[in-house]
Short mmCIF file of C-alpha atoms in Angstrom, two decimals:
data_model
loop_
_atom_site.label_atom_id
_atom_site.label_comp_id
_atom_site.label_asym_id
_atom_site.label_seq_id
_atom_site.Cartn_x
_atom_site.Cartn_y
_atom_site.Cartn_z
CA UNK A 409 -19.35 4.51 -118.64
CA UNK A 410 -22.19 5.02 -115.95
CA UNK A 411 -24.42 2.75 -118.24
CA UNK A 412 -21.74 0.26 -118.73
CA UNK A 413 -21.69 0.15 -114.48
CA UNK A 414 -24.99 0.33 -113.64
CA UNK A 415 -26.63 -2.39 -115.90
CA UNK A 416 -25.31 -5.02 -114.43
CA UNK A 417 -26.85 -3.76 -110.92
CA UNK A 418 -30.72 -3.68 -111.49
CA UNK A 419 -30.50 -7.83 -112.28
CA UNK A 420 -28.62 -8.02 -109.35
CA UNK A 421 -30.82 -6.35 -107.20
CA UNK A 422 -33.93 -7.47 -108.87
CA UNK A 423 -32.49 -11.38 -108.60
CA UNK A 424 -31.82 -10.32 -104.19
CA UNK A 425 -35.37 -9.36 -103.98
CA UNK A 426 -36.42 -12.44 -105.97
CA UNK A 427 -34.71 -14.36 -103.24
CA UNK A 428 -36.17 -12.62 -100.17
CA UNK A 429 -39.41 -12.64 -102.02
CA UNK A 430 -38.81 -16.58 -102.07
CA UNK A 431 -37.24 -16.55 -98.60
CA UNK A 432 -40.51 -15.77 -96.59
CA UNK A 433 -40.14 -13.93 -93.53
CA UNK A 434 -36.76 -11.44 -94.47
CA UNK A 435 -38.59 -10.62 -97.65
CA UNK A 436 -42.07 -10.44 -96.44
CA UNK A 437 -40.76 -8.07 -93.55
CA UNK A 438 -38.95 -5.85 -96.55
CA UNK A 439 -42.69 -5.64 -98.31
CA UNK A 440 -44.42 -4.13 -95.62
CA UNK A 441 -41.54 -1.72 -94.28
CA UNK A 442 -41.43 -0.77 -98.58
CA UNK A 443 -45.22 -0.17 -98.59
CA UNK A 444 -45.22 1.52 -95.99
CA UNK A 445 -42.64 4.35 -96.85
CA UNK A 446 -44.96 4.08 -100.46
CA UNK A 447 -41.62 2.73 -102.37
CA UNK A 448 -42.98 -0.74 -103.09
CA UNK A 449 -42.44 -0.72 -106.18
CA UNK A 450 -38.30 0.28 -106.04
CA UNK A 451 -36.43 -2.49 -106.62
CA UNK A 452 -33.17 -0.44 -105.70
CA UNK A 453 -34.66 0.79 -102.34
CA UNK A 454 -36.02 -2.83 -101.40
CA UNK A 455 -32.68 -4.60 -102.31
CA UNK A 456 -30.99 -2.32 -99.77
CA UNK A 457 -33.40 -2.04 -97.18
CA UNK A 458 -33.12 -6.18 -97.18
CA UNK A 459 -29.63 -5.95 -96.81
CA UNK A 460 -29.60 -3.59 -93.66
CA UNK A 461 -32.43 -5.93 -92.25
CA UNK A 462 -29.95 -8.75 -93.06
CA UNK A 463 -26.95 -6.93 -91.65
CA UNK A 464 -29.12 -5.87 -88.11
CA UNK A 465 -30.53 -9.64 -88.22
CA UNK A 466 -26.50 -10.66 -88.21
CA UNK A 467 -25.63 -8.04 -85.87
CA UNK A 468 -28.13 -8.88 -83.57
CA UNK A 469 -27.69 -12.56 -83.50
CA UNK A 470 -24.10 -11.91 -82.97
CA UNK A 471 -24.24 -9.95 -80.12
CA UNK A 472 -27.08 -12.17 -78.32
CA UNK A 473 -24.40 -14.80 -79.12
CA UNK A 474 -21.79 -12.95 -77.12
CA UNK A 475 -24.99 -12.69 -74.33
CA UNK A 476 -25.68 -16.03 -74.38
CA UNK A 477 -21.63 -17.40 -74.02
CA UNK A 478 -20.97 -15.01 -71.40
CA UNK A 479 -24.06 -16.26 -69.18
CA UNK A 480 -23.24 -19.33 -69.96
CA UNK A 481 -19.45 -18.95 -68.44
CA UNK A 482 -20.77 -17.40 -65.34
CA UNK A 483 -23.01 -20.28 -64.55
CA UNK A 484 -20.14 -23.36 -65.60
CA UNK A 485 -17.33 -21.22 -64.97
CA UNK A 486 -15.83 -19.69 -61.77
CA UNK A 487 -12.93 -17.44 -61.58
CA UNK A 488 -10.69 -15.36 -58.79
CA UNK A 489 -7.81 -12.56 -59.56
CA UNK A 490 -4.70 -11.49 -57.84
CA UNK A 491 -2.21 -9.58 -58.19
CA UNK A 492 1.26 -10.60 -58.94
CA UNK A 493 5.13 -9.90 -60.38
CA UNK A 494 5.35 -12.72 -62.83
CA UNK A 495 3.48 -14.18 -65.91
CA UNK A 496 2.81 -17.79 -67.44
CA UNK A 497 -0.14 -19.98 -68.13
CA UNK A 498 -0.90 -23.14 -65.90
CA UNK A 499 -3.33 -26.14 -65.87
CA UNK A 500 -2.78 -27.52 -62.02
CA UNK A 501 -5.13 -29.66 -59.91
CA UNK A 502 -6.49 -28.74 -56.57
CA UNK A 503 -8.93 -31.05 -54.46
CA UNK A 504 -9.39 -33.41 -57.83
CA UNK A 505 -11.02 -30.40 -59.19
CA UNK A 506 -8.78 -28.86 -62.70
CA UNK A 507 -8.49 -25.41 -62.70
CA UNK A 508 -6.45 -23.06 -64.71
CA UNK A 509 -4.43 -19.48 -64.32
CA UNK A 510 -2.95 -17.11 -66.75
CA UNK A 511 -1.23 -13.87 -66.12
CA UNK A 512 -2.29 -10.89 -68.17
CA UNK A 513 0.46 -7.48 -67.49
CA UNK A 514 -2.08 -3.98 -66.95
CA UNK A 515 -0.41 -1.67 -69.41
CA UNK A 516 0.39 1.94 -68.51
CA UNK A 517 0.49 4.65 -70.41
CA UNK A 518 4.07 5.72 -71.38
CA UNK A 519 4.43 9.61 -69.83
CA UNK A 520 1.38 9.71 -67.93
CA UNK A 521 1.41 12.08 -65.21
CA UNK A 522 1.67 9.75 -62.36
CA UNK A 523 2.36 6.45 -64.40
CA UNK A 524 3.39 3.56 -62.42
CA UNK A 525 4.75 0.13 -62.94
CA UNK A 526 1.30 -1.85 -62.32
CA UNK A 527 1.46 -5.15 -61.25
CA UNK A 528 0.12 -8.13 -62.96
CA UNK A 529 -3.75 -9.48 -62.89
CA UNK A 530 -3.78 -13.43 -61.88
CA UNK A 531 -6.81 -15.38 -63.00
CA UNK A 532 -7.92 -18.85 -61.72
CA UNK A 533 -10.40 -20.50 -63.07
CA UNK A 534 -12.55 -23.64 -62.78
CA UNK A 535 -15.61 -25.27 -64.15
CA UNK A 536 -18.67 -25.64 -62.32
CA UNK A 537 -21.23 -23.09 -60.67
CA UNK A 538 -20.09 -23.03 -57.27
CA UNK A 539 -16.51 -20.82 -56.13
CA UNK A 540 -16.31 -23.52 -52.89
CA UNK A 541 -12.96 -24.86 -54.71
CA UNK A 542 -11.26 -21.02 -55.41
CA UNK A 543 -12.66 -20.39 -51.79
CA UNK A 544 -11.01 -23.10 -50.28
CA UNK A 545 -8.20 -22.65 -52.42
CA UNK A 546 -7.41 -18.92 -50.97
CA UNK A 547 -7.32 -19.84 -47.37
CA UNK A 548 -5.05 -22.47 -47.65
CA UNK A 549 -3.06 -20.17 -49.67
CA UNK A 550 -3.34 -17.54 -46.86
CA UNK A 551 -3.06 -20.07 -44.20
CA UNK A 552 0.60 -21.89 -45.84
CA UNK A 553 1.81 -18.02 -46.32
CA UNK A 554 1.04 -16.76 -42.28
CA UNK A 555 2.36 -19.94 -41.21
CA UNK A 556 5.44 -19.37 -43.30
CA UNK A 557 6.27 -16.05 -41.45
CA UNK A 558 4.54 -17.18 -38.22
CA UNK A 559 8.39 -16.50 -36.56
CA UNK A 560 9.99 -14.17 -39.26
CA UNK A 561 9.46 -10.24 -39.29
CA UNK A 562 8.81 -9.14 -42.43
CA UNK A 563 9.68 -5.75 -43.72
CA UNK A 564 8.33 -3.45 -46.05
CA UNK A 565 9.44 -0.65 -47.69
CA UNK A 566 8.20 2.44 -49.48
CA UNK A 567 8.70 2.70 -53.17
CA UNK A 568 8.04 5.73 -55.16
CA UNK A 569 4.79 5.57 -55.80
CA UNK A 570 3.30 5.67 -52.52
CA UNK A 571 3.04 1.54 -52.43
CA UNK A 572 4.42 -0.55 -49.99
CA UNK A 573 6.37 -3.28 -51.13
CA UNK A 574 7.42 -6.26 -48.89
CA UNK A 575 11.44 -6.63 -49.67
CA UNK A 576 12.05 -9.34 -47.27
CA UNK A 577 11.70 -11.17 -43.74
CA UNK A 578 14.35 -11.85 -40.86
CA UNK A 579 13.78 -14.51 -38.55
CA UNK A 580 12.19 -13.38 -34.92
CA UNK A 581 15.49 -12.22 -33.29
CA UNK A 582 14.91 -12.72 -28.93
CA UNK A 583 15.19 -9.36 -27.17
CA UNK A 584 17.56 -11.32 -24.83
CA UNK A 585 20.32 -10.94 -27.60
CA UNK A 586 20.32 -7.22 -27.45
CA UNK A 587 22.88 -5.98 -24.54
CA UNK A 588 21.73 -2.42 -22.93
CA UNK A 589 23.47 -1.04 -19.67
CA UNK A 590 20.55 -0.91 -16.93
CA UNK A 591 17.42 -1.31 -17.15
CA UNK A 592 17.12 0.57 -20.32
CA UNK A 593 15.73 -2.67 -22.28
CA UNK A 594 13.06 -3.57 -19.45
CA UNK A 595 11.79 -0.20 -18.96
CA UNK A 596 11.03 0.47 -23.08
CA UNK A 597 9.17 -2.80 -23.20
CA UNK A 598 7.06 -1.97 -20.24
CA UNK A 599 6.20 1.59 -21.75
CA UNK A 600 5.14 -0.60 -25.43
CA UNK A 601 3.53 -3.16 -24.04
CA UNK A 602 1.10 -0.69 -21.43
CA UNK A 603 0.33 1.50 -24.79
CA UNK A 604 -0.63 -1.11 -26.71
CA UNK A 605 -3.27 -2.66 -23.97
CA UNK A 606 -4.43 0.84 -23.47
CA UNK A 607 -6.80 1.80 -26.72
CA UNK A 608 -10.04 1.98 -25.09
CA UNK A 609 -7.94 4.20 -22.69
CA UNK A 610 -7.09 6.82 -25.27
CA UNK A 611 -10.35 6.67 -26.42
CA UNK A 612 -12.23 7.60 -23.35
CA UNK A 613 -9.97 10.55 -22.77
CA UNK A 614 -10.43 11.20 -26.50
CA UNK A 615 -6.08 10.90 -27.18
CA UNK A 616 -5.30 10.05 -30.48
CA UNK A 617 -3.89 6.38 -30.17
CA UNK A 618 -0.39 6.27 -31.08
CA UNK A 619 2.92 6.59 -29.52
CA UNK A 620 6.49 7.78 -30.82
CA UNK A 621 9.99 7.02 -29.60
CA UNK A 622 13.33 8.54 -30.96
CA UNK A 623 16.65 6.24 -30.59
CA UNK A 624 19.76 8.21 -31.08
CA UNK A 625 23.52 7.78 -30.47
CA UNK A 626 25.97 7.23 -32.41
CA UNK A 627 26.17 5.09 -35.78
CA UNK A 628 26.20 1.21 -35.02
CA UNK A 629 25.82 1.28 -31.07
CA UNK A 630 21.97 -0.73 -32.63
CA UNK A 631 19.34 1.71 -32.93
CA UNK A 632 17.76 -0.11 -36.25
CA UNK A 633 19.06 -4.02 -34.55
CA UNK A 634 16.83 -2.51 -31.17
CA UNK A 635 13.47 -1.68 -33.71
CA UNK A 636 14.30 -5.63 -35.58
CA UNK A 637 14.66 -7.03 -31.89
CA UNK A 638 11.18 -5.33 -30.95
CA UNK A 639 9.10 -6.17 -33.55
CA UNK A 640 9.99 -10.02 -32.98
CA UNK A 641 9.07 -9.75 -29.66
CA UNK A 642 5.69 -7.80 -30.25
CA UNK A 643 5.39 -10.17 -33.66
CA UNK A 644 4.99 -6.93 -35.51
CA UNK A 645 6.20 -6.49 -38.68
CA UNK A 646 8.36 -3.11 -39.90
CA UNK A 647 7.81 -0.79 -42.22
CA UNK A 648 10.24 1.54 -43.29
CA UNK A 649 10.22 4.70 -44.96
CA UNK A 650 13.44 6.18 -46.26
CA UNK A 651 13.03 10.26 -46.67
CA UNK A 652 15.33 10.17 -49.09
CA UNK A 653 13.63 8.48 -51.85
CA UNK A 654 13.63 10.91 -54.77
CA UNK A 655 9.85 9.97 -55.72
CA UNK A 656 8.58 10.90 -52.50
CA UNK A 657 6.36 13.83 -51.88
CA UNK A 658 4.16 14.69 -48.96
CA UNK A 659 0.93 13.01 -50.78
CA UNK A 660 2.63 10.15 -51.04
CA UNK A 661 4.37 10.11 -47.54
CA UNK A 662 0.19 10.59 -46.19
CA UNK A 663 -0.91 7.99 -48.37
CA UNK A 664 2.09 5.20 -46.62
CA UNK A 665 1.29 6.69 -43.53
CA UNK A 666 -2.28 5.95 -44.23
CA UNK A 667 -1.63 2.66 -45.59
CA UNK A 668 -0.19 1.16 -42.72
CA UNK A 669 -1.53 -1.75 -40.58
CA UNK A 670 -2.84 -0.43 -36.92
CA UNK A 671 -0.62 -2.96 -35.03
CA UNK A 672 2.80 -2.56 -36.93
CA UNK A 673 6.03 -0.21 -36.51
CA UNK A 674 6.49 2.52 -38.45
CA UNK A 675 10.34 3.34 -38.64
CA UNK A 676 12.40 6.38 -40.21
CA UNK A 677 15.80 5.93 -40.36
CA UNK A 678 18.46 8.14 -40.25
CA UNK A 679 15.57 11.59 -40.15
CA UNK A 680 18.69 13.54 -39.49
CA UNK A 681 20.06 13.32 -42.83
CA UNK A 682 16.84 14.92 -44.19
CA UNK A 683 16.23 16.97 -42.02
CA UNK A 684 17.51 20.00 -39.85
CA UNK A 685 16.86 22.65 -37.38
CA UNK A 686 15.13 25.41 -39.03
CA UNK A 687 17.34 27.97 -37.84
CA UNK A 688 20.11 26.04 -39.80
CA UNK A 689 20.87 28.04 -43.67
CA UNK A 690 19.93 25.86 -46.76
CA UNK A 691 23.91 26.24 -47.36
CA UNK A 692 24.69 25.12 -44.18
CA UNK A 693 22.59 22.18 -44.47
CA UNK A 694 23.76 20.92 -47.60
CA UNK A 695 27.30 21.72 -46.79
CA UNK A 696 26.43 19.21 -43.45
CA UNK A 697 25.84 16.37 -45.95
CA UNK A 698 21.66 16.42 -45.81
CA UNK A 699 20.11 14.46 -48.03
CA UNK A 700 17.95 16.38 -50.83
CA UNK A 701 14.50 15.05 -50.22
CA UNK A 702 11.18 16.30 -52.02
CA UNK A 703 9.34 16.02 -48.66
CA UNK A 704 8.67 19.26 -46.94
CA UNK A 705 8.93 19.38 -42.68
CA UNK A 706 5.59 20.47 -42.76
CA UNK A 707 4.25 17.98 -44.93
CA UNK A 708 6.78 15.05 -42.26
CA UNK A 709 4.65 16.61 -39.80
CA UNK A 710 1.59 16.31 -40.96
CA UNK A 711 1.81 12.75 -42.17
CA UNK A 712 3.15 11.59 -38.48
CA UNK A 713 0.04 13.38 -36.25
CA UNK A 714 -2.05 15.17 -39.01
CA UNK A 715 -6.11 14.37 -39.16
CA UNK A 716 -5.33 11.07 -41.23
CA UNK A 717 -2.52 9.63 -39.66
CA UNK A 718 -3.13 6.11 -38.89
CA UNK A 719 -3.78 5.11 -35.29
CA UNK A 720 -2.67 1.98 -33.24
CA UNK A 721 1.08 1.68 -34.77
CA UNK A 722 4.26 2.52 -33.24
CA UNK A 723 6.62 5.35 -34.86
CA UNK A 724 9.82 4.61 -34.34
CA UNK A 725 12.73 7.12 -35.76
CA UNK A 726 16.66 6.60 -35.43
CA UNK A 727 19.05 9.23 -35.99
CA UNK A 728 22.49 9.66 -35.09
CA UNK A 729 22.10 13.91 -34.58
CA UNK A 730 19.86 14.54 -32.25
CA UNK A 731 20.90 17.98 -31.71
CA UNK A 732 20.38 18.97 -35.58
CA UNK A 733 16.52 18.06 -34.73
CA UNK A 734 13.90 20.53 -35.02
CA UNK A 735 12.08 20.92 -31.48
CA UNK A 736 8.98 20.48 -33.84
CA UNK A 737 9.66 17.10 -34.33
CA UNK A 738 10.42 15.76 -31.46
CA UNK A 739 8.23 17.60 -29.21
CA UNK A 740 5.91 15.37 -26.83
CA UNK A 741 3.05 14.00 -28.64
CA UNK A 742 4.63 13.59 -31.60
CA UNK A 743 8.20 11.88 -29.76
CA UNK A 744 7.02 10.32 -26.67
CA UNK A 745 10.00 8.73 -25.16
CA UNK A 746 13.93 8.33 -26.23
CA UNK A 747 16.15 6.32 -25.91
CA UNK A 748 19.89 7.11 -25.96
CA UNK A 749 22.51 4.56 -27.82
CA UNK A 750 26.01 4.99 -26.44
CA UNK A 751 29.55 3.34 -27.70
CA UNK A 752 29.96 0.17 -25.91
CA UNK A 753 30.25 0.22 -22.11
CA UNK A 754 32.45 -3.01 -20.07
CA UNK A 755 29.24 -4.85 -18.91
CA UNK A 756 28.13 -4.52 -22.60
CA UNK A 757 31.76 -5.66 -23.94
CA UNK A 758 31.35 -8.56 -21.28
CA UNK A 759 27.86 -9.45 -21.76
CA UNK A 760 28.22 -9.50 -25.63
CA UNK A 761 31.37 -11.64 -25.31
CA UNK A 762 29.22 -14.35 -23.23
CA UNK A 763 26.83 -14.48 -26.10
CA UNK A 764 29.26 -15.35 -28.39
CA UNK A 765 30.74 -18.21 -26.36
CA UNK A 766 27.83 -19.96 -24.53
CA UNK A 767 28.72 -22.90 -22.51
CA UNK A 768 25.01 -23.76 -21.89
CA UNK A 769 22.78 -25.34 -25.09
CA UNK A 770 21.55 -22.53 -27.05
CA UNK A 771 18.95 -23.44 -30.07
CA UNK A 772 20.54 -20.45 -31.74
CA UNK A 773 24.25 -20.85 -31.44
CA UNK A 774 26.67 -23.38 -32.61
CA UNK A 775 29.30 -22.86 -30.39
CA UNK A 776 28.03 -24.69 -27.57
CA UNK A 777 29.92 -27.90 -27.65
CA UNK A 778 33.31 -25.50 -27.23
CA UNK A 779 36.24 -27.29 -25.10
CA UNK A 780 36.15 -24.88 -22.38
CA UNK A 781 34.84 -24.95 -18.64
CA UNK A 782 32.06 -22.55 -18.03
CA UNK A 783 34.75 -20.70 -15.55
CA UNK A 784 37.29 -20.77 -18.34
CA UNK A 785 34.78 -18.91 -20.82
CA UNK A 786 34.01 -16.58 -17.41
CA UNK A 787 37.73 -15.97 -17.17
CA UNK A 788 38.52 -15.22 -21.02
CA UNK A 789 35.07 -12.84 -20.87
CA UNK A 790 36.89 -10.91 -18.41
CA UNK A 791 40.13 -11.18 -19.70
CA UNK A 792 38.65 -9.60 -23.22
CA UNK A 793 36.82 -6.88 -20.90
CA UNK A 794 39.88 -5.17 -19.54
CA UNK A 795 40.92 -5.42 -23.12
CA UNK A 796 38.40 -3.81 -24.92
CA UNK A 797 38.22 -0.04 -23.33
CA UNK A 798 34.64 0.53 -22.60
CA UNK A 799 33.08 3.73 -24.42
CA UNK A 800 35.22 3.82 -27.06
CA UNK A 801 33.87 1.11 -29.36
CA UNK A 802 30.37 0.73 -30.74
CA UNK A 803 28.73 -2.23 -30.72
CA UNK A 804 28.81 -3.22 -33.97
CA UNK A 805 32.88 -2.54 -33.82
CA UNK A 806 33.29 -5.53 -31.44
CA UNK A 807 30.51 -7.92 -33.04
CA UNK A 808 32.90 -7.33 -36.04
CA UNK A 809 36.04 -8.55 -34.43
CA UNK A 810 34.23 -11.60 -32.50
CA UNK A 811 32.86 -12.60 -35.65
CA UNK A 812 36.54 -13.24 -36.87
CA UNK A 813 36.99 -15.69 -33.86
CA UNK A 814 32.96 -16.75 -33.84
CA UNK A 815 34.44 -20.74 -32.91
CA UNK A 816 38.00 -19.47 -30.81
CA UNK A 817 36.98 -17.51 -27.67
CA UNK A 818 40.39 -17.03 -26.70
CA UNK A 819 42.13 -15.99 -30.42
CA UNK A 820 38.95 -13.09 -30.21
CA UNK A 821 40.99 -12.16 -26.36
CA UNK A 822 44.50 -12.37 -28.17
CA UNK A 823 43.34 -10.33 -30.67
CA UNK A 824 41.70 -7.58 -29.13
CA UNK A 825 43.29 -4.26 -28.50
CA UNK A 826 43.09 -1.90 -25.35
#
């Protein structure tokens, strides 16, 4: 049987190394490698040998090929990457010039320690040598999208991971539509506005560069409508952090705090809810209605004023408890000024009414072309007033009932209740 197999193999072999013999170089290459190792006369031993010449010939022309496409691409070919949410393939023009992008998902692995939802890699390409076109193409693409939020504040929020993630934008809301008693309003912006033109200020004195304020009261008299109304004035944009996001941990609270722009603010809602007083019982803070959160106090306090908190941004925190707060957190340094949020007084009631029912042109109301006398809308203003007991409605209480009666100033006075 191993004579009936192996016959057939010396012609075979004898007829390769007939052809390489014929075939010049290959063959003449075989001879002197054979001669050398003092097997020249081995038919079996040459026929292989000229096959693994022939195979490493192959293999090397093949990967000089790969070489010689990929230089070729980077001198006729340019190409940029992004990241993005969606997928697709698209041939689109730009400047007369074609181009091309595809969408290519990074793949996780499934249980990884860690794992995370990665977003997907957007590649343009072009052909030519130069990236002018994918340059120019970028800052118009940057320039449209600034100009697009140019008088929107956009907000951010933290997801799980310890990525920000931009969720949506509000348009720039004027500070004059927030109603405070005093000079409550006035005196805040003056405080922002000096810290911000102060760096170099902090920096002689050797002050770490960052300010805190605390806004608490009761829920809807507009703590989080206040932090909206500032950051359109400042043209800041908000991001917000909610302590009660399962996923979070203290890396990943110092990593957002990192993360953050200098000029931006830097709200936590509601810190009550997460946490207490430390002389308060685990029991007793459950019992209260805290919200489990994976973030230690030590770990909140680090993040806010530790060695690698960001500098330059504004922390703002609301909360509706402030006596559940530890005197930790809201010590000076770390809480720098606060600002109390009471139920409605009767020059907010009044003022708020007016809002509602301009008689002047405003470019953002639609109830200025109401039949009434600017004394008549006066009149019903005080009217609703004496109506409408001051301190014992929050803001967002009587906003409620004059949006029933947004275009009818005086079914909003019929309807309101002493």
């Amino acid at each position: 049987m191993q004579a009936h197999v192996a016959a057939p193999a010396v012609p075979a072999i004898r007829a390769l190394s007939t052809f390489s013999t014929e075939g010049g170089g290959l063959s003449a290459l075989t001879k002197i490698i054979m001669d050398k190792l003092g097997m020249g006369g081995n038919e079996f031993a040459s026929g292989g040998l000229t096959l693994a010449v022939l195979g490493a010939v192959v293999a090397g022309a093949r990967m000089f090929g790969g070489y010689l496409v990929d230089a070729m691409k980077r001198q006729c070919i340019v190409s940029a990457e992004f990241d993005s949410n969606r997928a697709g393939t698209h041939l689109f023009t730009y400047n007369n010039r074609l181009l091309w992008l595809s969408r290519e998902r990074a793949k996780t692995l499934p249980g990884a320690a860690g794992a995370s939802i990665s977003p997907e890699r957007i590649t343009i390409n072009c052909l030519g040598r130069s990236r002018s076109v994918l340059e120019s193409l970028v800052q118009t693409a940057q320039t449209h999208y600034i100009q697009k939020d140019a008088h929107r504040t956009v907000i951010y929020s933290a997801d799980q991971y310890g990525n920000w993630r931009r969720t949506r934008s509000k348009p720039v809301r004027p500070l004059s539509t927030v109603v405070l008693d005093g000079d409550v309003k006035e005196t805040f912006l003056k405080d922002v506005k000096e810290f911000l033109g102060s760096e170099k200020w902090y920096a002689d004195r050797g002050i770490p560069y960052r300010r805190g304020y605390m806004f608490h009261g009761k829920p809807g008299t507009g703590k989080t409508s206040f932090v909206t109304t500032l950051a359109g004035e400042l043209r800041f944009n908000i991001y917000v952090i909610s302590l009660a996001n399962k996923g979070l941990t203290d890396e990943t609270l110092t990593e957002l705090m990192v993360d953050t722009p200098g000029r931006c603010i830097l709200l936590l809602e509601d810190i009550d809810a997460a946490f207490v007083s430390r002389g308060i019982t685990k029991d007793a803070s459950a019992s209260s209605g805290a919200t489990v959160t994976n973030v230690t106090f030590s770990g909140l306090l680090n993040a806010i004023d530790g060695v690698a908190a960001q500098e330059g941004r504004i922390l703002c925190m609301t909360t509706n408890h402030l006596e559940k707060l530890d005197e930790a957190l809201i010590r000076p340094g770390r809480i720098d000024h606060q600002v109390h949020f009471d139920l409605a007084s009767s020059h907010q009631i009044r003022e708020l009414f007016l809002q509602f029912y301009p008689h002047s042109p405003s470019s953002t109301s639609s109830t200025s072309s109401l039949p009434y006398t600017e004394q008549e809308l006066i009149g019903l203003a005080d009217e609703f007033e004496k109506k409408v007991e001051g301190g014992k409605w929050s803001m967002a209480q009587i906003q409620g009932l004059l949006m029933r009666w947004k275009s009818d100033p005086r079914g909003a006075v019929e309807a309101a209740e002493g």
